[in-house]
Amino acid sequence: MSETTAEVVICGAGIGGVAAAYHLVKRGITRVALVDERPALSLTSDKSAESYRNWWPGPGDSMVALMNRSIDLLEDLARESDNVFLMNRRGYLFATAQPEQIERYVRAAEEAAALGVGPARMHRAPGSDYRPAPAAGYEGQPTGSDVITDRSLIRRHFPYLAEDTVALLHARRCGWFSGQQLGMYMLERAREKGVRLIEGRVERIETAGGRVTGVTLAGGDTIATPRFVNAAGPYVKDVARLLGVELPIFCERHAKVAFHDTLGVVPRHAPMMIWTDPVQLAWTDEERAELAQSETHRYLLEEMPAGVHGRPEGGGDSPIMLGVWTYDVEPMEPRFPVEFDPAFAEIVLRGMARPIPGLSAYLSRLPKCFVDGGYYTKTRENRLLSGPLPVEGAYILGGLSGYGMMSSNGAADLLADYIAERKLPGYAPAFHLDRYQDPAYRALLDDWGDSGQL
Ligand SMILES: Cc1cc2nc3c(=O)[nH]c(=O)nc-3n(C[C@H](O)[C@H](O)[C@H](O)COP(=O)(O)OP(=O)(O)OC[C@H]3O[C@@H](n4cnc5c(N)ncnc54)[C@H](O)[C@@H]3O)c2cc1C
């Protein structure tokens, strides 16, 4: 049994804990112990679709402000590392075949501009100056969004989308990167400055006089410390209980599908595509009859929710297509290994064939699909927690939901400001646990609306 000391102990070396260590080091706090019972970045943080966006709804502009800050930090990291994590800026392309959604797109673009996403540009004629995004790189690109309602413009730039597509909204400060490369880059920089990565399970958090004094690991090793950061991902609630704190957090299971687009249906340079209409899956009469008999899959005959989305990954001879569709989530206890509906891949592929009809070529004989995922760890309104806990010296960086790769730099930067006692940004209260004590905020929660989850 060993006894050591640290200025800060972080529980969890997922992207949240790694980013916290990195930003503490940036503020000169280097005697940091990063404790994880698993290999770094291996639980939720290697399951993500690795996408980012500053496209977030209100109420208020806090979410957009935090995400803009996070993306600024990601861009700084990309610059200093010669873009080792391959950050691109292809954008998120929302698409619809419902004429009644056109006005909604225009309003959404204008509302987003008011929240700080960037300007709204309308493209209503074939001669418009709309420019699609480059495949690689992130510099010199527009922010905000482009709403395209001219059908010829849509077909010219996105011929692989369904012919009945009537409007597109291209959100521009969005794209994707390699989350593992990003995490490893930050972890290596932090370790170079003295951060210790310790393998172990946090089992107890010691307190005296109402403040943190140390951490005990399984096996009995102890680390004396005045500060503890809970960045335990899906176990953040259990770890908070070690401090006697109950967090308003729950988990949802989410998965993604990957398959080789051997027919080259989706061009390598395509953006992230999100279909904002509900989808009626196409079935043969025989399949319909079979599904009607199945208790578990009968719902597939009904209209399915909007939001099926996907994007190409990598290039070369055999590019990969990723697909995600959040059609059946509910709160659950996290359990590993995570199990998924064996029909998930086919359902997502069928859903994606609505906005990208070329993909239906794969439906008669499904390609080999790889399904993986994990848990979104969420607050009720889908806004993360970064800041102090009600025990002196204890902090949280959690509830990163389905946006932890993109937000962890912003969230960790905020957390490091608390710990280093720096001036806090204006959005800090929106991510503090004590927001739930505010009656006005609680009233807002009852009428929240769009949580920004895709
Ligand atoms: C299918 C899917 C798609 C996603 N797509 C995106 C996306 O496109 N963009 C995006 O930004 N985000 C995305 N996400 C979300 C993102 O992956 C998560 O928000 C992020 O990985 C959470 O990071 P974390 O550090 O909080 O948790 P984790 O990565 O789970 O890390 C928590 C760590 O804490 C450790 N731990 C827990 N308890 C203890 C203990 N008692 N002692 C020691 N160690 C402990 C665990 O071992 C683990 O390593 C997606 C997630 C999923 C599941």
mmCIF file of N, CA and C in Angstrom, residues 253-352:
data_model
loop_
_atom_site.group_PDB
_atom_site.id
_atom_site.type_symbol
_atom_site.label_atom_id
_atom_site.label_comp_id
_atom_site.label_asym_id
_atom_site.label_seq_id
_atom_site.Cartn_x
_atom_site.Cartn_y
_atom_site.Cartn_z
ATOM 1 N N ARG A 253 -28.696 4.559 -23.253
ATOM 2 C CA ARG A 253 -27.821 3.783 -24.149
ATOM 3 C C ARG A 253 -27.909 4.344 -25.572
ATOM 4 N N HIS A 254 -26.762 4.527 -26.192
ATOM 5 C CA HIS A 254 -26.730 5.030 -27.578
ATOM 6 C C HIS A 254 -25.710 4.241 -28.380
ATOM 7 N N ALA A 255 -26.015 4.040 -29.646
ATOM 8 C CA ALA A 255 -25.107 3.264 -30.496
ATOM 9 C C ALA A 255 -24.897 3.948 -31.835
ATOM 10 N N LYS A 256 -23.857 3.522 -32.520
ATOM 11 C CA LYS A 256 -23.638 3.968 -33.899
ATOM 12 C C LYS A 256 -23.310 2.744 -34.758
ATOM 13 N N VAL A 257 -23.551 2.876 -36.032
ATOM 14 C CA VAL A 257 -23.313 1.783 -36.975
ATOM 15 C C VAL A 257 -22.223 2.216 -37.951
ATOM 16 N N ALA A 258 -21.328 1.303 -38.274
ATOM 17 C CA ALA A 258 -20.322 1.606 -39.303
ATOM 18 C C ALA A 258 -20.343 0.483 -40.335
ATOM 19 N N PHE A 259 -20.280 0.848 -41.604
ATOM 20 C CA PHE A 259 -20.177 -0.172 -42.648
ATOM 21 C C PHE A 259 -19.365 0.391 -43.812
ATOM 22 N N HIS A 260 -18.779 -0.487 -44.588
ATOM 23 C CA HIS A 260 -17.991 -0.043 -45.734
ATOM 24 C C HIS A 260 -18.925 0.330 -46.882
ATOM 25 N N ASP A 261 -18.810 1.544 -47.336
ATOM 26 C CA ASP A 261 -19.620 2.017 -48.468
ATOM 27 C C ASP A 261 -18.886 1.627 -49.754
ATOM 28 N N THR A 262 -18.904 0.321 -50.017
ATOM 29 C CA THR A 262 -18.102 -0.200 -51.140
ATOM 30 C C THR A 262 -18.590 0.316 -52.494
ATOM 31 N N LEU A 263 -19.879 0.697 -52.564
ATOM 32 C CA LEU A 263 -20.417 1.193 -53.841
ATOM 33 C C LEU A 263 -20.138 2.686 -54.028
ATOM 34 N N GLY A 264 -19.576 3.306 -53.002
ATOM 35 C CA GLY A 264 -19.253 4.742 -53.108
ATOM 36 C C GLY A 264 -20.497 5.601 -53.241
ATOM 37 N N VAL A 265 -21.557 5.252 -52.514
ATOM 38 C CA VAL A 265 -22.816 6.002 -52.608
ATOM 39 C C VAL A 265 -22.634 7.434 -52.097
ATOM 40 N N VAL A 266 -21.906 7.560 -50.974
ATOM 41 C CA VAL A 266 -21.708 8.882 -50.369
ATOM 42 C C VAL A 266 -20.283 9.348 -50.670
ATOM 43 N N PRO A 267 -20.148 10.512 -51.291
ATOM 44 C CA PRO A 267 -18.792 10.978 -51.600
ATOM 45 C C PRO A 267 -17.963 11.179 -50.339
ATOM 46 N N ARG A 268 -16.670 10.934 -50.471
ATOM 47 C CA ARG A 268 -15.744 11.066 -49.340
ATOM 48 C C ARG A 268 -15.784 12.436 -48.690
ATOM 49 N N HIS A 269 -16.113 13.486 -49.485
ATOM 50 C CA HIS A 269 -16.042 14.860 -48.964
ATOM 51 C C HIS A 269 -17.349 15.332 -48.334
ATOM 52 N N ALA A 270 -18.342 14.453 -48.233
ATOM 53 C CA ALA A 270 -19.680 14.878 -47.767
ATOM 54 C C ALA A 270 -19.639 15.378 -46.315
ATOM 55 N N PRO A 271 -20.557 16.276 -45.959
ATOM 56 C CA PRO A 271 -20.665 16.716 -44.562
ATOM 57 C C PRO A 271 -21.465 15.709 -43.743
ATOM 58 N N MET A 272 -21.649 16.001 -42.467
ATOM 59 C CA MET A 272 -22.598 15.246 -41.639
ATOM 60 C C MET A 272 -24.005 15.581 -42.148
ATOM 61 N N MET A 273 -24.818 14.545 -42.374
ATOM 62 C CA MET A 273 -26.163 14.793 -42.916
ATOM 63 C C MET A 273 -27.229 14.345 -41.919
ATOM 64 N N ILE A 274 -28.189 15.227 -41.641
ATOM 65 C CA ILE A 274 -29.239 14.930 -40.657
ATOM 66 C C ILE A 274 -30.592 15.147 -41.312
ATOM 67 N N TRP A 275 -31.388 14.106 -41.340
ATOM 68 C CA TRP A 275 -32.714 14.187 -41.963
ATOM 69 C C TRP A 275 -33.713 14.606 -40.888
ATOM 70 N N THR A 276 -34.346 15.767 -41.061
ATOM 71 C CA THR A 276 -35.196 16.300 -39.983
ATOM 72 C C THR A 276 -36.679 15.938 -40.148
ATOM 73 N N ASP A 277 -36.984 15.006 -41.039
ATOM 74 C CA ASP A 277 -38.378 14.546 -41.193
ATOM 75 C C ASP A 277 -38.525 13.178 -40.522
ATOM 76 N N PRO A 278 -39.732 12.884 -40.028
ATOM 77 C CA PRO A 278 -39.986 11.505 -39.597
ATOM 78 C C PRO A 278 -39.832 10.571 -40.804
ATOM 79 N N VAL A 279 -39.578 9.314 -40.526
ATOM 80 C CA VAL A 279 -39.313 8.375 -41.625
ATOM 81 C C VAL A 279 -40.275 7.188 -41.551
ATOM 82 N N GLN A 280 -40.857 6.879 -42.698
ATOM 83 C CA GLN A 280 -41.651 5.656 -42.821
ATOM 84 C C GLN A 280 -40.743 4.652 -43.535
ATOM 85 N N LEU A 281 -40.309 3.626 -42.820
ATOM 86 C CA LEU A 281 -39.371 2.682 -43.445
ATOM 87 C C LEU A 281 -40.060 1.910 -44.566
ATOM 88 N N ALA A 282 -39.286 1.614 -45.618
ATOM 89 C CA ALA A 282 -39.842 0.881 -46.758
ATOM 90 C C ALA A 282 -39.692 -0.622 -46.517
ATOM 91 N N TRP A 283 -40.792 -1.367 -46.626
ATOM 92 C CA TRP A 283 -40.767 -2.825 -46.463
ATOM 93 C C TRP A 283 -41.531 -3.474 -47.611
ATOM 94 N N THR A 284 -41.166 -4.696 -47.940
ATOM 95 C CA THR A 284 -41.968 -5.458 -48.900
ATOM 96 C C THR A 284 -43.203 -5.979 -48.164
ATOM 97 N N ASP A 285 -44.188 -6.461 -48.918
ATOM 98 C CA ASP A 285 -45.417 -6.987 -48.282
ATOM 99 C C ASP A 285 -45.083 -8.140 -47.345
ATOM 100 N N GLU A 286 -44.145 -8.957 -47.804
ATOM 101 C CA GLU A 286 -43.754 -10.125 -46.997
ATOM 102 C C GLU A 286 -43.138 -9.686 -45.664
ATOM 103 N N GLU A 287 -42.233 -8.686 -45.765
ATOM 104 C CA GLU A 287 -41.584 -8.181 -44.549
ATOM 105 C C GLU A 287 -42.611 -7.548 -43.608
ATOM 106 N N ARG A 288 -43.576 -6.839 -44.197
ATOM 107 C CA ARG A 288 -44.631 -6.202 -43.386
ATOM 108 C C ARG A 288 -45.386 -7.247 -42.580
ATOM 109 N N ALA A 289 -45.741 -8.314 -43.277
ATOM 110 C CA ALA A 289 -46.520 -9.367 -42.617
ATOM 111 C C ALA A 289 -45.706 -9.970 -41.464
ATOM 112 N N GLU A 290 -44.438 -10.173 -41.716
ATOM 113 C CA GLU A 290 -43.564 -10.753 -40.687
ATOM 114 C C GLU A 290 -43.434 -9.818 -39.482
ATOM 115 N N LEU A 291 -43.219 -8.512 -39.772
ATOM 116 C CA LEU A 291 -43.049 -7.547 -38.676
ATOM 117 C C LEU A 291 -44.331 -7.416 -37.860
ATOM 118 N N ALA A 292 -45.451 -7.503 -38.537
ATOM 119 C CA ALA A 292 -46.735 -7.354 -37.835
ATOM 120 C C ALA A 292 -46.894 -8.443 -36.778
ATOM 121 N N GLN A 293 -46.227 -9.587 -36.986
ATOM 122 C CA GLN A 293 -46.308 -10.707 -36.031
ATOM 123 C C GLN A 293 -45.360 -10.528 -34.848
ATOM 124 N N SER A 294 -44.398 -9.617 -34.985
ATOM 125 C CA SER A 294 -43.349 -9.529 -33.974
ATOM 126 C C SER A 294 -43.660 -8.464 -32.926
ATOM 127 N N GLU A 295 -43.772 -8.939 -31.675
ATOM 128 C CA GLU A 295 -44.044 -8.022 -30.561
ATOM 129 C C GLU A 295 -42.959 -6.936 -30.469
ATOM 130 N N THR A 296 -41.689 -7.352 -30.612
ATOM 131 C CA THR A 296 -40.575 -6.405 -30.387
ATOM 132 C C THR A 296 -40.352 -5.465 -31.571
ATOM 133 N N HIS A 297 -40.691 -5.895 -32.782
ATOM 134 C CA HIS A 297 -40.348 -5.051 -33.933
ATOM 135 C C HIS A 297 -41.541 -4.530 -34.731
ATOM 136 N N ARG A 298 -42.737 -4.711 -34.190
ATOM 137 C CA ARG A 298 -43.938 -4.222 -34.884
ATOM 138 C C ARG A 298 -43.883 -2.695 -35.090
ATOM 139 N N TYR A 299 -43.242 -2.008 -34.136
ATOM 140 C CA TYR A 299 -43.190 -0.538 -34.220
ATOM 141 C C TYR A 299 -42.486 -0.049 -35.489
ATOM 142 N N LEU A 300 -41.729 -0.933 -36.114
ATOM 143 C CA LEU A 300 -41.007 -0.514 -37.320
ATOM 144 C C LEU A 300 -41.945 -0.267 -38.506
ATOM 145 N N LEU A 301 -43.202 -0.667 -38.338
ATOM 146 C CA LEU A 301 -44.188 -0.405 -39.399
ATOM 147 C C LEU A 301 -44.761 1.002 -39.263
ATOM 148 N N GLU A 302 -44.588 1.563 -38.073
ATOM 149 C CA GLU A 302 -45.129 2.913 -37.843
ATOM 150 C C GLU A 302 -44.124 3.975 -38.277
ATOM 151 N N GLU A 303 -44.603 5.216 -38.243
ATOM 152 C CA GLU A 303 -43.687 6.310 -38.580
ATOM 153 C C GLU A 303 -42.604 6.409 -37.507
ATOM 154 N N MET A 304 -41.356 6.519 -37.942
ATOM 155 C CA MET A 304 -40.219 6.572 -37.010
ATOM 156 C C MET A 304 -39.795 8.030 -36.843
ATOM 157 N N PRO A 305 -39.156 8.342 -35.701
ATOM 158 C CA PRO A 305 -38.836 9.748 -35.427
ATOM 159 C C PRO A 305 -37.824 10.350 -36.406
ATOM 160 N N ALA A 306 -37.884 11.669 -36.494
ATOM 161 C CA ALA A 306 -36.908 12.424 -37.296
ATOM 162 C C ALA A 306 -35.515 12.281 -36.677
ATOM 163 N N GLY A 307 -34.492 12.601 -37.447
ATOM 164 C CA GLY A 307 -33.145 12.734 -36.874
ATOM 165 C C GLY A 307 -32.132 11.694 -37.304
ATOM 166 N N VAL A 308 -32.494 10.777 -38.202
ATOM 167 C CA VAL A 308 -31.477 9.808 -38.640
ATOM 168 C C VAL A 308 -30.335 10.608 -39.292
ATOM 169 N N HIS A 309 -29.086 10.237 -38.923
ATOM 170 C CA HIS A 309 -27.976 11.005 -39.486
ATOM 171 C C HIS A 309 -26.748 10.141 -39.717
ATOM 172 N N GLY A 310 -25.856 10.661 -40.536
ATOM 173 C CA GLY A 310 -24.651 9.887 -40.846
ATOM 174 C C GLY A 310 -23.633 10.730 -41.588
ATOM 175 N N ARG A 311 -22.454 10.140 -41.685
ATOM 176 C CA ARG A 311 -21.364 10.841 -42.362
ATOM 177 C C ARG A 311 -20.312 9.837 -42.814
ATOM 178 N N PRO A 312 -19.520 10.224 -43.821
ATOM 179 C CA PRO A 312 -18.424 9.336 -44.220
ATOM 180 C C PRO A 312 -17.265 9.453 -43.237
ATOM 181 N N GLU A 313 -16.481 8.413 -43.161
ATOM 182 C CA GLU A 313 -15.312 8.399 -42.269
ATOM 183 C C GLU A 313 -14.127 7.868 -43.064
ATOM 184 N N GLY A 314 -13.059 8.640 -43.084
ATOM 185 C CA GLY A 314 -11.852 8.181 -43.774
ATOM 186 C C GLY A 314 -12.021 8.180 -45.282
ATOM 187 N N GLY A 315 -11.018 7.705 -45.956
ATOM 188 C CA GLY A 315 -11.070 7.698 -47.417
ATOM 189 C C GLY A 315 -10.536 6.386 -47.928
ATOM 190 N N GLY A 316 -9.673 6.451 -48.901
ATOM 191 C CA GLY A 316 -9.044 5.243 -49.427
ATOM 192 C C GLY A 316 -9.994 4.431 -50.275
ATOM 193 N N ASP A 317 -9.657 3.163 -50.466
ATOM 194 C CA ASP A 317 -10.422 2.303 -51.365
ATOM 195 C C ASP A 317 -11.755 1.899 -50.771
ATOM 196 N N SER A 318 -11.799 1.821 -49.445
ATOM 197 C CA SER A 318 -13.009 1.287 -48.838
ATOM 198 C C SER A 318 -13.497 2.211 -47.721
ATOM 199 N N PRO A 319 -14.062 3.361 -48.107
ATOM 200 C CA PRO A 319 -14.471 4.328 -47.099
ATOM 201 C C PRO A 319 -15.609 3.791 -46.227
ATOM 202 N N ILE A 320 -15.670 4.318 -45.053
ATOM 203 C CA ILE A 320 -16.669 3.850 -44.081
ATOM 204 C C ILE A 320 -17.786 4.870 -43.986
ATOM 205 N N MET A 321 -18.985 4.388 -43.766
ATOM 206 C CA MET A 321 -20.124 5.268 -43.527
ATOM 207 C C MET A 321 -20.577 5.029 -42.086
ATOM 208 N N LEU A 322 -20.764 6.106 -41.331
ATOM 209 C CA LEU A 322 -21.279 5.990 -39.964
ATOM 210 C C LEU A 322 -22.739 6.413 -39.964
ATOM 211 N N GLY A 323 -23.546 5.732 -39.167
ATOM 212 C CA GLY A 323 -24.958 6.101 -39.060
ATOM 213 C C GLY A 323 -25.423 6.073 -37.615
ATOM 214 N N VAL A 324 -26.282 7.017 -37.273
ATOM 215 C CA VAL A 324 -26.837 7.110 -35.916
ATOM 216 C C VAL A 324 -28.317 7.433 -36.031
ATOM 217 N N TRP A 325 -29.113 6.800 -35.172
ATOM 218 C CA TRP A 325 -30.544 7.148 -35.139
ATOM 219 C C TRP A 325 -31.049 6.904 -33.727
ATOM 220 N N THR A 326 -31.467 7.982 -33.095
ATOM 221 C CA THR A 326 -31.904 7.905 -31.707
ATOM 222 C C THR A 326 -33.417 7.755 -31.696
ATOM 223 N N TYR A 327 -33.892 6.520 -31.855
ATOM 224 C CA TYR A 327 -35.347 6.351 -31.969
ATOM 225 C C TYR A 327 -35.982 5.688 -30.753
ATOM 226 N N ASP A 328 -35.179 5.179 -29.824
ATOM 227 C CA ASP A 328 -35.833 4.444 -28.730
ATOM 228 C C ASP A 328 -35.064 4.540 -27.406
ATOM 229 N N VAL A 329 -34.707 5.760 -26.988
ATOM 230 C CA VAL A 329 -33.895 5.854 -25.773
ATOM 231 C C VAL A 329 -34.755 5.997 -24.521
ATOM 232 N N GLU A 330 -34.235 5.431 -23.446
ATOM 233 C CA GLU A 330 -34.881 5.621 -22.149
ATOM 234 C C GLU A 330 -33.825 5.488 -21.055
ATOM 235 N N PRO A 331 -34.056 6.129 -19.891
ATOM 236 C CA PRO A 331 -33.064 6.054 -18.826
ATOM 237 C C PRO A 331 -32.817 4.621 -18.380
ATOM 238 N N MET A 332 -31.554 4.277 -18.109
ATOM 239 C CA MET A 332 -31.223 2.936 -17.612
ATOM 240 C C MET A 332 -29.921 2.960 -16.825
ATOM 241 N N GLU A 333 -29.705 1.922 -16.018
ATOM 242 C CA GLU A 333 -28.445 1.792 -15.282
ATOM 243 C C GLU A 333 -27.352 1.376 -16.272
ATOM 244 N N PRO A 334 -26.176 1.997 -16.218
ATOM 245 C CA PRO A 334 -25.110 1.583 -17.136
ATOM 246 C C PRO A 334 -24.608 0.178 -16.805
ATOM 247 N N ARG A 335 -24.535 -0.659 -17.819
ATOM 248 C CA ARG A 335 -24.005 -2.019 -17.644
ATOM 249 C C ARG A 335 -23.071 -2.331 -18.797
ATOM 250 N N PHE A 336 -21.924 -2.909 -18.487
ATOM 251 C CA PHE A 336 -20.943 -3.224 -19.537
ATOM 252 C C PHE A 336 -20.657 -4.714 -19.532
ATOM 253 N N PRO A 337 -20.396 -5.362 -20.672
ATOM 254 C CA PRO A 337 -20.456 -4.773 -22.006
ATOM 255 C C PRO A 337 -21.886 -4.381 -22.384
ATOM 256 N N VAL A 338 -21.996 -3.375 -23.222
ATOM 257 C CA VAL A 338 -23.303 -2.856 -23.609
ATOM 258 C C VAL A 338 -23.917 -3.772 -24.673
ATOM 259 N N GLU A 339 -25.188 -4.051 -24.523
ATOM 260 C CA GLU A 339 -25.859 -4.900 -25.525
ATOM 261 C C GLU A 339 -26.784 -4.059 -26.399
ATOM 262 N N PHE A 340 -26.855 -4.427 -27.687
ATOM 263 C CA PHE A 340 -27.685 -3.664 -28.625
ATOM 264 C C PHE A 340 -28.643 -4.603 -29.339
ATOM 265 N N ASP A 341 -29.763 -4.036 -29.787
ATOM 266 C CA ASP A 341 -30.728 -4.787 -30.579
ATOM 267 C C ASP A 341 -30.021 -5.302 -31.841
ATOM 268 N N PRO A 342 -30.040 -6.620 -32.081
ATOM 269 C CA PRO A 342 -29.367 -7.141 -33.284
ATOM 270 C C PRO A 342 -29.916 -6.523 -34.571
ATOM 271 N N ALA A 343 -31.123 -5.972 -34.525
ATOM 272 C CA ALA A 343 -31.703 -5.373 -35.741
ATOM 273 C C ALA A 343 -31.283 -3.907 -35.926
ATOM 274 N N PHE A 344 -30.514 -3.360 -34.959
ATOM 275 C CA PHE A 344 -30.211 -1.927 -34.981
ATOM 276 C C PHE A 344 -29.554 -1.487 -36.298
ATOM 277 N N ALA A 345 -28.555 -2.249 -36.741
ATOM 278 C CA ALA A 345 -27.813 -1.841 -37.948
ATOM 279 C C ALA A 345 -28.756 -1.749 -39.144
ATOM 280 N N GLU A 346 -29.610 -2.742 -39.290
ATOM 281 C CA GLU A 346 -30.515 -2.736 -40.444
ATOM 282 C C GLU A 346 -31.502 -1.562 -40.357
ATOM 283 N N ILE A 347 -31.979 -1.304 -39.147
ATOM 284 C CA ILE A 347 -32.948 -0.213 -38.976
ATOM 285 C C ILE A 347 -32.303 1.125 -39.362
ATOM 286 N N VAL A 348 -31.062 1.339 -38.893
ATOM 287 C CA VAL A 348 -30.379 2.604 -39.190
ATOM 288 C C VAL A 348 -30.112 2.711 -40.695
ATOM 289 N N LEU A 349 -29.669 1.622 -41.275
ATOM 290 C CA LEU A 349 -29.376 1.638 -42.717
ATOM 291 C C LEU A 349 -30.651 1.936 -43.520
ATOM 292 N N ARG A 350 -31.753 1.332 -43.124
ATOM 293 C CA ARG A 350 -33.033 1.604 -43.809
ATOM 294 C C ARG A 350 -33.446 3.062 -43.620
ATOM 295 N N GLY A 351 -33.222 3.570 -42.405
ATOM 296 C CA GLY A 351 -33.558 4.977 -42.138
ATOM 297 C C GLY A 351 -32.721 5.907 -42.998
ATOM 298 N N MET A 352 -31.434 5.594 -43.113
ATOM 299 C CA MET A 352 -30.531 6.469 -43.874
ATOM 300 C C MET A 352 -30.827 6.415 -45.374
#
